[in-house]
Amino acid sequence: MSKIVDEFVEAMAVGLEHRSQVPGQDVWPNPLIDFTLANDITGNAILDILEQIYDVCSDREKIANLFYRPSRIVYLMYLFAVKTKNNNYAKKRVILVENMVNTISVLRNGDPFVKSGKNIVYSDYSELDKFNAYQISDQSLALLLRRIIAALSTLTEYCYFAWMGVGREVHGIYKYNNNNYLVRDFYDLQPPHWEFTKKLPWKSISILTDEGDSNQRFDFNGRLYYNSAKRIETLKAGLAIDGLQVDLSYKELENIYSKIYSVLCDAKKYSEKLSGNELLLQYVKSQFYILNPLINGLNFDIDTSVPDDIVRSVLTVSGSSSFKKMVDKLKNCRTSEERIVLIKKQIDPRNYLIEEVEYAAVTI
């Protein structure tokens, strides 16, 4: 048995259980459609491509750099909840989990499961100097900065649905020069499968804030949790757009916010025109889009456009996903421990290995 897979299953299950009583069912585009329906259709196809990538390229540093941020890999790992065809496939999935966790470890400086509670992406903290953060004395400026963060988060959800970590990485806390810095990287704001993103004039926006000692902590997925008993204040801040530092004047921030808000309005109008299944197809396009930097960067001859048979399946699918059926069973669990055990069974890529061992034990 693999210790890495054990840790992965534990981290994912605990994070999902803590996140919601109905994991995956309380996020956009619900109630129009359950986005986890798509995973049953795309899961094995995408994981097969990832296996090909790791089989050919053994340079995990190179793969890590092409993924760019750890949460992007983590969200792909939700696809391990999809059942494999047989025991041999399950064994290959175990190897894939180990490879992906090792890649995350590179991007998180040796702490892939964020056991420290911190999501440390920068190995050299001097990278924080590029923001040229300065003291925020005007709380109206701090409030406007918070509104920009909220607007960018909403835009990321329109682009990637529940998989916000595909285009956003929140990381830190970096204790540097007597400050507690948090960085929010909205690093992929123009996915090509959405029309409304073409109106956004920037590809990435990164925001640095010093929020004092508010005891923030992260989970494996890169979700950020705060100590709700403490008031959060922005003490220092800095902002970079497409890698270039931006002046934190009220006028400049108003201009940035207005442009994001305009695109948000377009995103809402555009999304309202789509049926649930059409929205599901956009989500599937996001899943395959994640693979593009690796395919292009490694010069692989692999087509990452959504296959026609998957398009047809996504546009006609209905009913309940395998993940949703598991979530329905959670309602009958009396304790958090029972819920975690059930979630772990669903997402463990060794399902077939376990089932076959148990079956053999019974029949011998």
PDB file of C-alpha atoms in Angstrom, residues 171-302:
ATOM      1  CA  HIS A 171      -0.640  31.382  -0.758  1.00  0.00           C
ATOM      2  CA  GLY A 172       1.332  32.243   2.355  1.00  0.00           C
ATOM      3  CA  ILE A 173       1.478  33.118   5.164  1.00  0.00           C
ATOM      4  CA  TYR A 174       4.937  34.555   4.538  1.00  0.00           C
ATOM      5  CA  LYS A 175       6.550  35.979   7.661  1.00  0.00           C
ATOM      6  CA  TYR A 176       8.865  38.509   6.070  1.00  0.00           C
ATOM      7  CA  ASN A 177      10.298  41.790   7.344  1.00  0.00           C
ATOM      8  CA  ASN A 178       8.022  41.658  10.413  1.00  0.00           C
ATOM      9  CA  ASN A 179       4.922  41.258   8.250  1.00  0.00           C
ATOM     10  CA  ASN A 180       2.480  38.387   7.681  1.00  0.00           C
ATOM     11  CA  TYR A 181       1.958  38.406   3.939  1.00  0.00           C
ATOM     12  CA  LEU A 182      -0.753  36.657   1.975  1.00  0.00           C
ATOM     13  CA  VAL A 183      -0.645  36.531  -1.837  1.00  0.00           C
ATOM     14  CA  ARG A 184      -3.649  36.055  -4.086  1.00  0.00           C
ATOM     15  CA  ASP A 185      -2.605  35.107  -7.609  1.00  0.00           C
ATOM     16  CA  PHE A 186      -5.363  35.320 -10.208  1.00  0.00           C
ATOM     17  CA  TYR A 187      -3.006  34.006 -12.833  1.00  0.00           C
ATOM     18  CA  ASP A 188      -5.203  32.759 -15.683  1.00  0.00           C
ATOM     19  CA  LEU A 189      -7.968  35.292 -16.282  1.00  0.00           C
ATOM     20  CA  GLN A 190      -8.420  34.783 -20.028  1.00  0.00           C
ATOM     21  CA  PRO A 191      -9.330  31.142 -20.713  1.00  0.00           C
ATOM     22  CA  PRO A 192     -10.071  31.042 -24.464  1.00  0.00           C
ATOM     23  CA  HIS A 193     -13.332  29.082 -24.244  1.00  0.00           C
ATOM     24  CA  TRP A 194     -15.207  32.063 -22.783  1.00  0.00           C
ATOM     25  CA  GLU A 195     -16.178  35.092 -24.855  1.00  0.00           C
ATOM     26  CA  PHE A 196     -16.447  37.519 -21.946  1.00  0.00           C
ATOM     27  CA  THR A 197     -12.818  37.076 -20.872  1.00  0.00           C
ATOM     28  CA  LYS A 198     -11.638  38.635 -24.140  1.00  0.00           C
ATOM     29  CA  LYS A 199     -12.784  42.026 -22.841  1.00  0.00           C
ATOM     30  CA  LEU A 200     -10.497  41.843 -19.837  1.00  0.00           C
ATOM     31  CA  PRO A 201      -7.292  43.775 -20.591  1.00  0.00           C
ATOM     32  CA  TRP A 202      -5.061  41.632 -18.359  1.00  0.00           C
ATOM     33  CA  LYS A 203      -4.060  37.995 -18.116  1.00  0.00           C
ATOM     34  CA  SER A 204      -3.100  38.023 -14.428  1.00  0.00           C
ATOM     35  CA  ILE A 205      -3.517  40.094 -11.289  1.00  0.00           C
ATOM     36  CA  SER A 206      -1.625  39.393  -8.070  1.00  0.00           C
ATOM     37  CA  ILE A 207      -2.487  41.065  -4.784  1.00  0.00           C
ATOM     38  CA  LEU A 208      -0.323  41.035  -1.682  1.00  0.00           C
ATOM     39  CA  THR A 209      -1.735  41.928   1.727  1.00  0.00           C
ATOM     40  CA  ASP A 210      -0.360  42.024   5.241  1.00  0.00           C
ATOM     41  CA  GLU A 211      -3.287  40.977   7.417  1.00  0.00           C
ATOM     42  CA  GLY A 212      -1.550  40.750  10.758  1.00  0.00           C
ATOM     43  CA  ASP A 213      -1.817  37.745  13.030  1.00  0.00           C
ATOM     44  CA  SER A 214      -5.288  36.462  12.097  1.00  0.00           C
ATOM     45  CA  ASN A 215      -4.271  32.781  12.254  1.00  0.00           C
ATOM     46  CA  GLN A 216      -5.057  31.875   8.667  1.00  0.00           C
ATOM     47  CA  ARG A 217      -4.623  28.270   7.630  1.00  0.00           C
ATOM     48  CA  PHE A 218      -4.866  26.340   4.362  1.00  0.00           C
ATOM     49  CA  ASP A 219      -6.032  22.866   3.472  1.00  0.00           C
ATOM     50  CA  PHE A 220      -4.685  20.522   0.786  1.00  0.00           C
ATOM     51  CA  ASN A 221      -6.907  22.092  -1.884  1.00  0.00           C
ATOM     52  CA  GLY A 222      -5.484  25.543  -1.197  1.00  0.00           C
ATOM     53  CA  ARG A 223      -8.656  26.733   0.510  1.00  0.00           C
ATOM     54  CA  LEU A 224      -8.021  29.490   3.030  1.00  0.00           C
ATOM     55  CA  TYR A 225      -9.642  29.502   6.465  1.00  0.00           C
ATOM     56  CA  TYR A 226      -9.559  32.373   8.959  1.00  0.00           C
ATOM     57  CA  ASN A 227      -9.922  32.576  12.701  1.00  0.00           C
ATOM     58  CA  SER A 228     -13.428  34.044  12.773  1.00  0.00           C
ATOM     59  CA  ALA A 229     -12.885  35.440  16.267  1.00  0.00           C
ATOM     60  CA  LYS A 230     -10.303  37.922  14.996  1.00  0.00           C
ATOM     61  CA  ARG A 231     -10.940  41.011  12.934  1.00  0.00           C
ATOM     62  CA  ILE A 232      -9.064  41.029   9.634  1.00  0.00           C
ATOM     63  CA  GLU A 233      -7.404  44.299   8.666  1.00  0.00           C
ATOM     64  CA  THR A 234      -5.306  45.197   5.664  1.00  0.00           C
ATOM     65  CA  LEU A 235      -2.158  46.708   7.133  1.00  0.00           C
ATOM     66  CA  LYS A 236      -0.005  46.725   4.027  1.00  0.00           C
ATOM     67  CA  ALA A 237      -0.736  45.917   0.399  1.00  0.00           C
ATOM     68  CA  GLY A 238       0.745  45.731  -3.068  1.00  0.00           C
ATOM     69  CA  LEU A 239      -0.627  44.894  -6.490  1.00  0.00           C
ATOM     70  CA  ALA A 240       0.873  43.649  -9.763  1.00  0.00           C
ATOM     71  CA  ILE A 241      -0.849  43.277 -13.131  1.00  0.00           C
ATOM     72  CA  ASP A 242       0.763  41.016 -15.715  1.00  0.00           C
ATOM     73  CA  GLY A 243       3.876  41.069 -13.559  1.00  0.00           C
ATOM     74  CA  LEU A 244       4.161  44.866 -13.346  1.00  0.00           C
ATOM     75  CA  GLN A 245       3.723  46.821 -10.123  1.00  0.00           C
ATOM     76  CA  VAL A 246       0.645  49.082  -9.957  1.00  0.00           C
ATOM     77  CA  ASP A 247       0.246  52.269  -7.946  1.00  0.00           C
ATOM     78  CA  LEU A 248      -2.301  51.799  -5.168  1.00  0.00           C
ATOM     79  CA  SER A 249      -4.100  55.087  -5.628  1.00  0.00           C
ATOM     80  CA  TYR A 250      -7.850  55.216  -5.170  1.00  0.00           C
ATOM     81  CA  LYS A 251      -8.312  56.371  -8.769  1.00  0.00           C
ATOM     82  CA  GLU A 252      -6.220  53.484 -10.147  1.00  0.00           C
ATOM     83  CA  LEU A 253      -8.052  50.889  -8.050  1.00  0.00           C
ATOM     84  CA  GLU A 254     -11.432  52.312  -9.097  1.00  0.00           C
ATOM     85  CA  ASN A 255     -10.405  51.961 -12.732  1.00  0.00           C
ATOM     86  CA  ILE A 256      -9.331  48.341 -12.186  1.00  0.00           C
ATOM     87  CA  TYR A 257     -12.527  47.484 -10.337  1.00  0.00           C
ATOM     88  CA  SER A 258     -14.784  49.052 -12.977  1.00  0.00           C
ATOM     89  CA  LYS A 259     -13.171  47.006 -15.750  1.00  0.00           C
ATOM     90  CA  ILE A 260     -13.516  43.762 -13.786  1.00  0.00           C
ATOM     91  CA  TYR A 261     -17.116  44.615 -12.895  1.00  0.00           C
ATOM     92  CA  SER A 262     -17.972  45.239 -16.552  1.00  0.00           C
ATOM     93  CA  VAL A 263     -16.609  41.810 -17.506  1.00  0.00           C
ATOM     94  CA  LEU A 264     -18.541  40.262 -14.633  1.00  0.00           C
ATOM     95  CA  CYS A 265     -21.768  41.732 -16.002  1.00  0.00           C
ATOM     96  CA  ASP A 266     -20.961  40.220 -19.405  1.00  0.00           C
ATOM     97  CA  ALA A 267     -20.170  36.874 -17.760  1.00  0.00           C
ATOM     98  CA  LYS A 268     -23.543  36.847 -16.032  1.00  0.00           C
ATOM     99  CA  LYS A 269     -25.425  37.696 -19.239  1.00  0.00           C
ATOM    100  CA  TYR A 270     -23.480  35.146 -21.287  1.00  0.00           C
ATOM    101  CA  SER A 271     -23.942  32.363 -18.731  1.00  0.00           C
ATOM    102  CA  GLU A 272     -27.670  33.012 -18.430  1.00  0.00           C
ATOM    103  CA  LYS A 273     -28.071  32.185 -22.123  1.00  0.00           C
ATOM    104  CA  LEU A 274     -26.615  28.692 -21.689  1.00  0.00           C
ATOM    105  CA  SER A 275     -28.501  25.587 -20.653  1.00  0.00           C
ATOM    106  CA  GLY A 276     -27.238  23.449 -17.807  1.00  0.00           C
ATOM    107  CA  ASN A 277     -25.614  20.995 -20.205  1.00  0.00           C
ATOM    108  CA  GLU A 278     -24.011  23.819 -22.196  1.00  0.00           C
ATOM    109  CA  LEU A 279     -22.531  25.160 -18.967  1.00  0.00           C
ATOM    110  CA  LEU A 280     -21.299  21.661 -18.229  1.00  0.00           C
ATOM    111  CA  LEU A 281     -19.495  21.623 -21.561  1.00  0.00           C
ATOM    112  CA  GLN A 282     -17.733  24.874 -20.662  1.00  0.00           C
ATOM    113  CA  TYR A 283     -16.550  23.249 -17.454  1.00  0.00           C
ATOM    114  CA  VAL A 284     -15.239  20.285 -19.455  1.00  0.00           C
ATOM    115  CA  LYS A 285     -13.360  22.683 -21.747  1.00  0.00           C
ATOM    116  CA  SER A 286     -11.697  24.088 -18.624  1.00  0.00           C
ATOM    117  CA  GLN A 287     -10.604  20.601 -17.582  1.00  0.00           C
ATOM    118  CA  PHE A 288      -8.895  19.921 -20.894  1.00  0.00           C
ATOM    119  CA  TYR A 289      -7.533  23.484 -21.000  1.00  0.00           C
ATOM    120  CA  ILE A 290      -5.460  22.750 -17.876  1.00  0.00           C
ATOM    121  CA  LEU A 291      -3.402  20.269 -19.888  1.00  0.00           C
ATOM    122  CA  ASN A 292      -2.403  22.713 -22.640  1.00  0.00           C
ATOM    123  CA  PRO A 293       0.703  24.200 -20.951  1.00  0.00           C
ATOM    124  CA  LEU A 294       2.097  20.705 -20.384  1.00  0.00           C
ATOM    125  CA  ILE A 295       1.332  19.426 -23.876  1.00  0.00           C
ATOM    126  CA  ASN A 296       2.781  22.540 -25.508  1.00  0.00           C
ATOM    127  CA  GLY A 297       5.728  22.881 -23.138  1.00  0.00           C
ATOM    128  CA  LEU A 298       6.796  19.266 -23.611  1.00  0.00           C
ATOM    129  CA  ASN A 299       6.098  19.288 -27.380  1.00  0.00           C
ATOM    130  CA  PHE A 300       3.777  16.306 -27.110  1.00  0.00           C
ATOM    131  CA  ASP A 301       1.657  15.276 -30.065  1.00  0.00           C
ATOM    132  CA  ILE A 302      -1.562  15.011 -28.051  1.00  0.00           C
TER     133      ILE A 302
END
